[in-house]
C-alpha positions as a Python dict, from the first residue, in 0.01 Angstrom:
ca = {
    (1, 'M'): (0, 0, 0),
    (2, 'T'): (-283, -160, -198),
    (3, 'A'): (-304, -179, -575),
    (4, 'D'): (-598, 61, -600),
    (5, 'Q'): (-436, 344, -400),
    (6, 'P'): (-324, 642, -612),
    (7, 'Q'): (53, 673, -648),
    (8, 'S'): (283, 964, -721),
    (9, 'R'): (557, 946, -983),
    (10, 'A'): (803, 854, -708),
    (11, 'G'): (592, 550, -622),
    (12, 'E'): (462, 700, -299),
    (13, 'T'): (98, 701, -196),
    (14, 'R'): (-66, 1039, -248),
    (15, 'P'): (-377, 1167, -75),
    (16, 'P'): (-698, 1099, -274),
    (17, 'T'): (-816, 1396, -475),
    (18, 'L'): (-1171, 1525, -489),
    (19, 'A'): (-1211, 1347, -824),
    (20, 'D'): (-1098, 1021, -662),
    (21, 'R'): (-1350, 1058, -381),
    (22, 'L'): (-1632, 1144, -619),
    (23, 'R'): (-1545, 845, -839),
    (24, 'D'): (-1539, 612, -539),
    (25, 'R'): (-1872, 746, -416),
    (26, 'A'): (-2025, 704, -762),
    (27, 'L'): (-1902, 343, -775),
    (28, 'V'): (-2053, 273, -432),
    (29, 'L'): (-2388, 416, -544),
    (30, 'F'): (-2376, 218, -868),
    (31, 'H'): (-2305, -111, -692),
    (32, 'S'): (-2573, -41, -429),
    (33, 'A'): (-2829, -41, -710),
    (34, 'W'): (-2671, -293, -950),
    (35, 'S'): (-2574, -545, -681),
    (36, 'P'): (-2827, -456, -413),
    (37, 'T'): (-2895, -598, -71),
    (38, 'P'): (-3230, -558, 106),
    (39, 'G'): (-3064, -284, 310),
    (40, 'S'): (-2948, -88, 4),
    (41, 'V'): (-3295, -120, -152),
    (42, 'R'): (-3441, 36, 161),
    (43, 'R'): (-3187, 317, 147),
    (44, 'W'): (-3275, 388, -217),
    (45, 'A'): (-3643, 389, -120),
    (46, 'L'): (-3567, 645, 152),
    (47, 'A'): (-3379, 852, -106),
    (48, 'G'): (-3697, 843, -315),
    (49, 'V'): (-3897, 989, -26),
    (50, 'V'): (-3638, 1261, 28),
    (51, 'V'): (-3608, 1373, -335),
    (52, 'N'): (-3985, 1374, -389),
    (53, 'A'): (-4035, 1578, -74),
    (54, 'G'): (-3750, 1806, -173),
    (55, 'I'): (-3872, 1886, -522),
    (56, 'T'): (-4219, 1954, -380),
    (57, 'V'): (-4070, 2223, -158),
    (58, 'T'): (-3838, 2366, -425),
    (59, 'G'): (-4133, 2383, -664),
    (60, 'A'): (-4309, 2605, -412),
    (61, 'A'): (-3991, 2814, -382),
    (62, 'V'): (-4003, 2879, -756),
    (63, 'R'): (-4348, 3029, -717),
    (64, 'L'): (-4262, 3221, -401),
    (65, 'T'): (-3966, 3394, -569),
    (66, 'G'): (-4183, 3503, -862),
    (67, 'S'): (-3996, 3266, -1092),
    (68, 'G'): (-4289, 3054, -1206),
    (69, 'L'): (-4245, 3170, -1565),
    (70, 'G'): (-3870, 3218, -1547),
    (71, 'C'): (-3864, 2964, -1828),
    (72, 'P'): (-4167, 3091, -2023),
    (73, 'T'): (-4185, 2797, -2266),
    (74, 'W'): (-4190, 2417, -2240),
    (75, 'P'): (-4008, 2186, -2303),
    (76, 'R'): (-3759, 2459, -2395),
    (77, 'C'): (-3668, 2717, -2134),
    (78, 'T'): (-3690, 3008, -2375),
    (79, 'P'): (-3799, 3014, -2740),
    (80, 'G'): (-3531, 2832, -2935),
    (81, 'S'): (-3321, 2727, -2633),
    (82, 'F'): (-3340, 2444, -2380),
    (83, 'V'): (-3117, 2642, -2143),
    (84, 'P'): (-3174, 2996, -2014),
    (85, 'A'): (-3108, 3264, -2272),
    (86, 'P'): (-3149, 3643, -2240),
    (87, 'H'): (-3518, 3727, -2237),
    (88, 'D'): (-3667, 4073, -2193),
    (89, 'A'): (-3968, 3963, -1988),
    (90, 'H'): (-3776, 3775, -1716),
    (91, 'S'): (-3467, 3843, -1507),
    (92, 'A'): (-3164, 3619, -1511),
    (93, 'A'): (-3225, 3525, -1146),
    (94, 'N'): (-3584, 3413, -1214),
    (95, 'M'): (-3472, 3212, -1513),
    (96, 'A'): (-3195, 3046, -1313),
    (97, 'I'): (-3434, 2950, -1031),
    (98, 'E'): (-3694, 2797, -1263),
    (99, 'F'): (-3434, 2622, -1478),
    (100, 'G'): (-3261, 2490, -1165),
    (101, 'N'): (-3587, 2335, -1050),
    (102, 'R'): (-3626, 2170, -1390),
    (103, 'L'): (-3278, 2025, -1354),
    (104, 'L'): (-3373, 1882, -1013),
    (105, 'S'): (-3631, 1671, -1195),
    (106, 'F'): (-3341, 1478, -1349),
    (107, 'L'): (-3209, 1403, -999),
    (108, 'V'): (-3551, 1268, -902),
    (109, 'L'): (-3555, 1063, -1224),
    (110, 'A'): (-3206, 927, -1157),
    (111, 'V'): (-3310, 813, -810),
    (112, 'A'): (-3629, 662, -956),
    (113, 'V'): (-3432, 463, -1213),
    (114, 'A'): (-3189, 344, -945),
    (115, 'I'): (-3484, 229, -734),
    (116, 'V'): (-3627, 26, -1023),
    (117, 'V'): (-3289, -132, -1098),
    (118, 'A'): (-3235, -218, -732),
    (119, 'V'): (-3574, -386, -678),
    (120, 'L'): (-3541, -580, -1004),
    (121, 'R'): (-3195, -713, -918),
    (122, 'V'): (-3229, -778, -545),
    (123, 'T'): (-3266, -1138, -434),
    (124, 'P'): (-3532, -1247, -368),
    (125, 'R'): (-3729, -1023, -602),
    (126, 'R'): (-4054, -901, -446),
    (127, 'A'): (-4345, -823, -675),
    (128, 'V'): (-4494, -559, -448),
    (129, 'L'): (-4168, -363, -447),
    (130, 'V'): (-4144, -386, -825),
    (131, 'R'): (-4494, -244, -865),
    (132, 'L'): (-4426, 41, -625),
    (133, 'A'): (-4086, 112, -777),
    (134, 'W'): (-4222, 158, -1130),
    (135, 'I'): (-4451, 433, -1002),
    (136, 'Q'): (-4144, 650, -945),
    (137, 'P'): (-4012, 696, -1302),
    (138, 'I'): (-4365, 694, -1445),
    (139, 'G'): (-4464, 961, -1194),
    (140, 'V'): (-4163, 1175, -1285),
    (141, 'G'): (-4271, 1160, -1650),
    (142, 'V'): (-4627, 1255, -1563),
    (143, 'Q'): (-4505, 1542, -1347),
    (144, 'A'): (-4279, 1668, -1626),
    (145, 'L'): (-4565, 1666, -1876),
    (146, 'W'): (-4796, 1835, -1628),
    (147, 'G'): (-4528, 2094, -1566),
    (148, 'G'): (-4560, 2182, -1932),
    (149, 'V'): (-4936, 2226, -1882),
    (150, 'V'): (-4864, 2459, -1590),
    (151, 'V'): (-4632, 2676, -1798),
    (152, 'R'): (-4858, 2681, -2104),
    (153, 'S'): (-5158, 2775, -1886),
    (154, 'V'): (-4958, 3071, -1750),
    (155, 'L'): (-4964, 2930, -1397),
    (156, 'N'): (-5338, 2880, -1381),
    (157, 'P'): (-5411, 2804, -1012),
    (158, 'V'): (-5593, 2481, -1102),
    (159, 'T'): (-5294, 2341, -1289),
    (160, 'V'): (-5054, 2459, -1017),
    (161, 'S'): (-5268, 2294, -749),
    (162, 'V'): (-5281, 1966, -939),
    (163, 'H'): (-4903, 1981, -980),
    (164, 'F'): (-4862, 1998, -602),
    (165, 'L'): (-5116, 1722, -538),
    (166, 'L'): (-4939, 1495, -788),
    (167, 'S'): (-4624, 1546, -582),
    (168, 'I'): (-4819, 1449, -271),
    (169, 'G'): (-4923, 1129, -449),
    (170, 'M'): (-4563, 1057, -543),
    (171, 'I'): (-4466, 1088, -178),
    (172, 'V'): (-4733, 829, -90),
    (173, 'A'): (-4587, 579, -337),
    (174, 'A'): (-4230, 652, -229),
    (175, 'F'): (-4312, 612, 140),
    (176, 'A'): (-4507, 292, 73),
    (177, 'L'): (-4200, 151, -102),
    (178, 'Y'): (-3979, 256, 190),
    (179, 'A'): (-4211, 98, 447),
    (180, 'R'): (-4264, -225, 254),
    (181, 'S'): (-3893, -269, 182),
    (182, 'G'): (-3825, -297, 555),
    (183, 'E'): (-4080, -568, 628),
    (184, 'G'): (-4199, -903, 500),
    (185, 'D'): (-4489, -1006, 277),
    (186, 'A'): (-4703, -1176, 538),
    (187, 'P'): (-5068, -1070, 567),
    (188, 'P'): (-5096, -744, 760),
    (189, 'R'): (-5157, -801, 1129),
    (190, 'R'): (-5315, -521, 1329),
    (191, 'L'): (-5111, -404, 1627),
    (192, 'V'): (-5393, -185, 1758),
    (193, 'H'): (-5768, -214, 1796),
    (194, 'R'): (-5957, -217, 1466),
    (195, 'D'): (-6137, 109, 1550),
    (196, 'I'): (-5806, 283, 1621),
    (197, 'R'): (-5668, 173, 1286),
    (198, 'T'): (-5985, 302, 1120),
    (199, 'L'): (-5929, 633, 1298),
    (200, 'G'): (-5583, 639, 1144),
    (201, 'F'): (-5730, 611, 794),
    (202, 'V'): (-5983, 885, 875),
    (203, 'L'): (-5689, 1102, 982),
    (204, 'V'): (-5513, 1040, 650),
    (205, 'A'): (-5827, 1149, 465),
    (206, 'A'): (-5856, 1459, 685),
    (207, 'V'): (-5494, 1557, 621),
    (208, 'L'): (-5551, 1514, 247),
    (209, 'V'): (-5853, 1747, 270),
    (210, 'L'): (-5634, 1990, 464),
    (211, 'L'): (-5373, 1983, 187),
    (212, 'V'): (-5638, 2050, -76),
    (213, 'A'): (-5770, 2340, 134),
    (214, 'G'): (-5414, 2466, 159),
    (215, 'V'): (-5355, 2473, -216),
    (216, 'V'): (-5690, 2648, -269),
    (217, 'T'): (-5587, 2908, -11),
    (218, 'T'): (-5252, 2948, -183),
    (219, 'G'): (-5420, 2981, -521),
    (220, 'T'): (-5645, 3254, -385),
    (221, 'G'): (-5382, 3457, -201),
    (222, 'P'): (-5059, 3628, -306),
    (223, 'H'): (-4738, 3472, -443),
    (224, 'S'): (-4884, 3356, -772),
    (225, 'G'): (-4541, 3295, -923),
    (226, 'D'): (-4568, 3566, -1188),
    (227, 'E'): (-4753, 3891, -1244),
    (228, 'A'): (-4933, 3736, -1542),
    (229, 'A'): (-5068, 3442, -1340),
    (230, 'S'): (-5439, 3428, -1255),
    (231, 'R'): (-5589, 3357, -912),
    (232, 'F'): (-5895, 3174, -782),
    (233, 'G'): (-6187, 3413, -748),
    (234, 'F'): (-6277, 3308, -393),
    (235, 'D'): (-6297, 3541, -95),
    (236, 'I'): (-5961, 3505, 79),
    (237, 'E'): (-6103, 3546, 430),
    (238, 'T'): (-6355, 3268, 373),
    (239, 'V'): (-6093, 3035, 225),
    (240, 'V'): (-5853, 3098, 512),
    (241, 'R'): (-6130, 3033, 764),
    (242, 'L'): (-6216, 2699, 600),
    (243, 'H'): (-5848, 2605, 591),
    (244, 'T'): (-5820, 2688, 962),
    (245, 'D'): (-6125, 2476, 1039),
    (246, 'A'): (-5960, 2183, 860),
    (247, 'V'): (-5647, 2237, 1070),
    (248, 'W'): (-5846, 2210, 1394),
    (249, 'I'): (-6021, 1895, 1271),
    (250, 'V'): (-5685, 1732, 1193),
    (251, 'L'): (-5545, 1834, 1531),
    (252, 'G'): (-5851, 1694, 1706),
    (253, 'L'): (-5827, 1363, 1521),
    (254, 'T'): (-5455, 1339, 1593),
    (255, 'F'): (-5507, 1404, 1964),
    (256, 'A'): (-5787, 1144, 1969),
    (257, 'L'): (-5559, 892, 1798),
    (258, 'L'): (-5274, 961, 2039),
    (259, 'F'): (-5508, 931, 2339),
    (260, 'A'): (-5656, 604, 2209),
    (261, 'L'): (-5312, 457, 2149),
    (262, 'H'): (-5204, 539, 2505),
    (263, 'V'): (-5514, 418, 2690),
    (264, 'T'): (-5509, 86, 2500),
    (265, 'D'): (-5138, 34, 2571),
    (266, 'S'): (-5058, 13, 2200),
    (267, 'P'): (-4701, -51, 2080),
    (268, 'G'): (-4454, 220, 2173),
    (269, 'R'): (-4353, 286, 1810),
    (270, 'A'): (-4711, 372, 1716),
    (271, 'R'): (-4752, 601, 2019),
    (272, 'R'): (-4424, 778, 1948),
    (273, 'G'): (-4520, 816, 1583),
    (274, 'A'): (-4851, 979, 1678),
    (275, 'L'): (-4673, 1207, 1925),
    (276, 'I'): (-4424, 1317, 1657),
    (277, 'L'): (-4714, 1383, 1421),
    (278, 'L'): (-4887, 1600, 1681),
    (279, 'G'): (-4566, 1794, 1740),
    (280, 'V'): (-4516, 1857, 1367),
    (281, 'E'): (-4879, 1970, 1335),
    (282, 'L'): (-4847, 2213, 1626),
    (283, 'A'): (-4529, 2363, 1478),
    (284, 'Q'): (-4703, 2389, 1142),
    (285, 'G'): (-4998, 2562, 1306),
    (286, 'V'): (-4770, 2818, 1470),
    (287, 'I'): (-4607, 2895, 1134),
    (288, 'G'): (-4950, 2927, 974),
    (289, 'Y'): (-5079, 3177, 1228),
    (290, 'V'): (-4756, 3379, 1227),
    (291, 'Q'): (-4752, 3405, 847),
    (292, 'Y'): (-5115, 3517, 850),
    (293, 'F'): (-5055, 3798, 1101),
    (294, 'L'): (-4737, 3906, 920),
    (295, 'A'): (-4923, 3943, 587),
    (296, 'V'): (-4796, 3615, 440),
    (297, 'P'): (-4421, 3674, 384),
    (298, 'A'): (-4272, 3442, 122),
    (299, 'V'): (-4015, 3288, 358),
    (300, 'L'): (-4281, 3174, 604),
    (301, 'V'): (-4499, 3042, 322),
    (302, 'G'): (-4204, 2832, 210),
    (303, 'L'): (-4162, 2697, 563),
    (304, 'H'): (-4536, 2627, 571),
    (305, 'V'): (-4510, 2418, 252),
    (306, 'F'): (-4216, 2229, 403),
    (307, 'G'): (-4423, 2171, 716),
    (308, 'A'): (-4716, 2045, 509),
    (309, 'V'): (-4492, 1785, 347),
    (310, 'L'): (-4363, 1676, 690),
    (311, 'V'): (-4719, 1647, 823),
    (312, 'W'): (-4812, 1427, 528),
    (313, 'I'): (-4512, 1198, 573),
    (314, 'A'): (-4562, 1175, 950),
    (315, 'T'): (-4929, 1085, 897),
    (316, 'L'): (-4843, 807, 655),
    (317, 'R'): (-4581, 678, 896),
    (318, 'V'): (-4832, 649, 1181),
    (319, 'V'): (-5066, 438, 968),
    (320, 'Y'): (-4785, 197, 881),
    (321, 'L'): (-4675, 171, 1245),
    (322, 'M'): (-5017, 42, 1349),
    (323, 'R'): (-4980, -286, 1165),
    (324, 'S'): (-4712, -544, 1088),
    (325, 'R'): (-4634, -776, 797),
    (326, 'G'): (-4360, -961, 980),
    (327, 'P'): (-3984, -924, 944),
    (328, 'A'): (-3820, -881, 605),
    (329, 'G'): (-3767, -1217, 439),
    (330, 'A'): (-4065, -1384, 608),
    (331, 'S'): (-4268, -1613, 382),
    (332, 'P'): (-4616, -1482, 300),
    (333, 'T'): (-4911, -1696, 403),
    (334, 'G'): (-5287, -1651, 389),
    (335, 'Q'): (-5476, -1362, 241),
    (336, 'D'): (-5405, -995, 286),
    (337, 'E'): (-5628, -797, 519),
    (338, 'L'): (-5558, -482, 322),
    (339, 'D'): (-5338, -418, 21),
    (340, 'V'): (-5377, -60, -97),
    (341, 'V'): (-5041, 53, -246),
    (342, 'G'): (-4878, -196, -14),
    (343, 'V'): (-5038, -80, 312),
}
């Protein structure tokens, strides 16, 4: 029996309780950030990607359940209360959903703070990771303030769209941190032909346009988040058609990238990454067409938002797989070929 094992009054070892397990897990998490290794920094960076992707999807769920104004004021939930209180205009369920999403922001903030602590305390400290890490808590603050704008504008579709696109930007920074934490600081070396890498950047731009078209379509169609919310005044059929055109452009670019990677015998990781991206896009396209023909049910819209986040992450991953900065711990030499948020 070791000294740290719990004992009963009779001096016998007793099974650890749930509180013991939670305490031990909390201590492990604390030490992984306070006394980090390069591996634990990378795990915290991955946690940053997960929580930013997660709150993007749960934010959409708030709107899809009609809970966008479940907490009708900001920063308070209801007039005079930071927590849900009985309110005639909103049901208890809507208030709980919106308030729960606000609470998730604190989880994202906690992970962001842990990331900053880890990259500041890891040895050796890497400046690029520090810069990327600070984006996380700053971004959470910006998102929280913009959330207040969304509420005070009564879910104006412009403010709601910007809220989503800010989340997309946070995912970029989080994924850049995750990718850079697993490699060195040498100048980026292309693993594919220059034109193929350029095609990858064109694909990123096309997916971003697709996401913008998606939020405009969402802001024009149903599921506004509340009966009082306004909508874009565009013709829904025209907006959907433009969004569909953007989908086909992205699919065409992805297929072209995958084909180019195969015929040039590019590294297997890059080819597999492009293949995964194509698979995610095809699944996303199926969901999109099904939701359209079923009159846009909320559940499928939620899956479509989740799919959009996965497409974005898979696209970013492909771009990073087409170049190398050497193994983690390698000494940097020379000048960077490209250094946009650590690419």
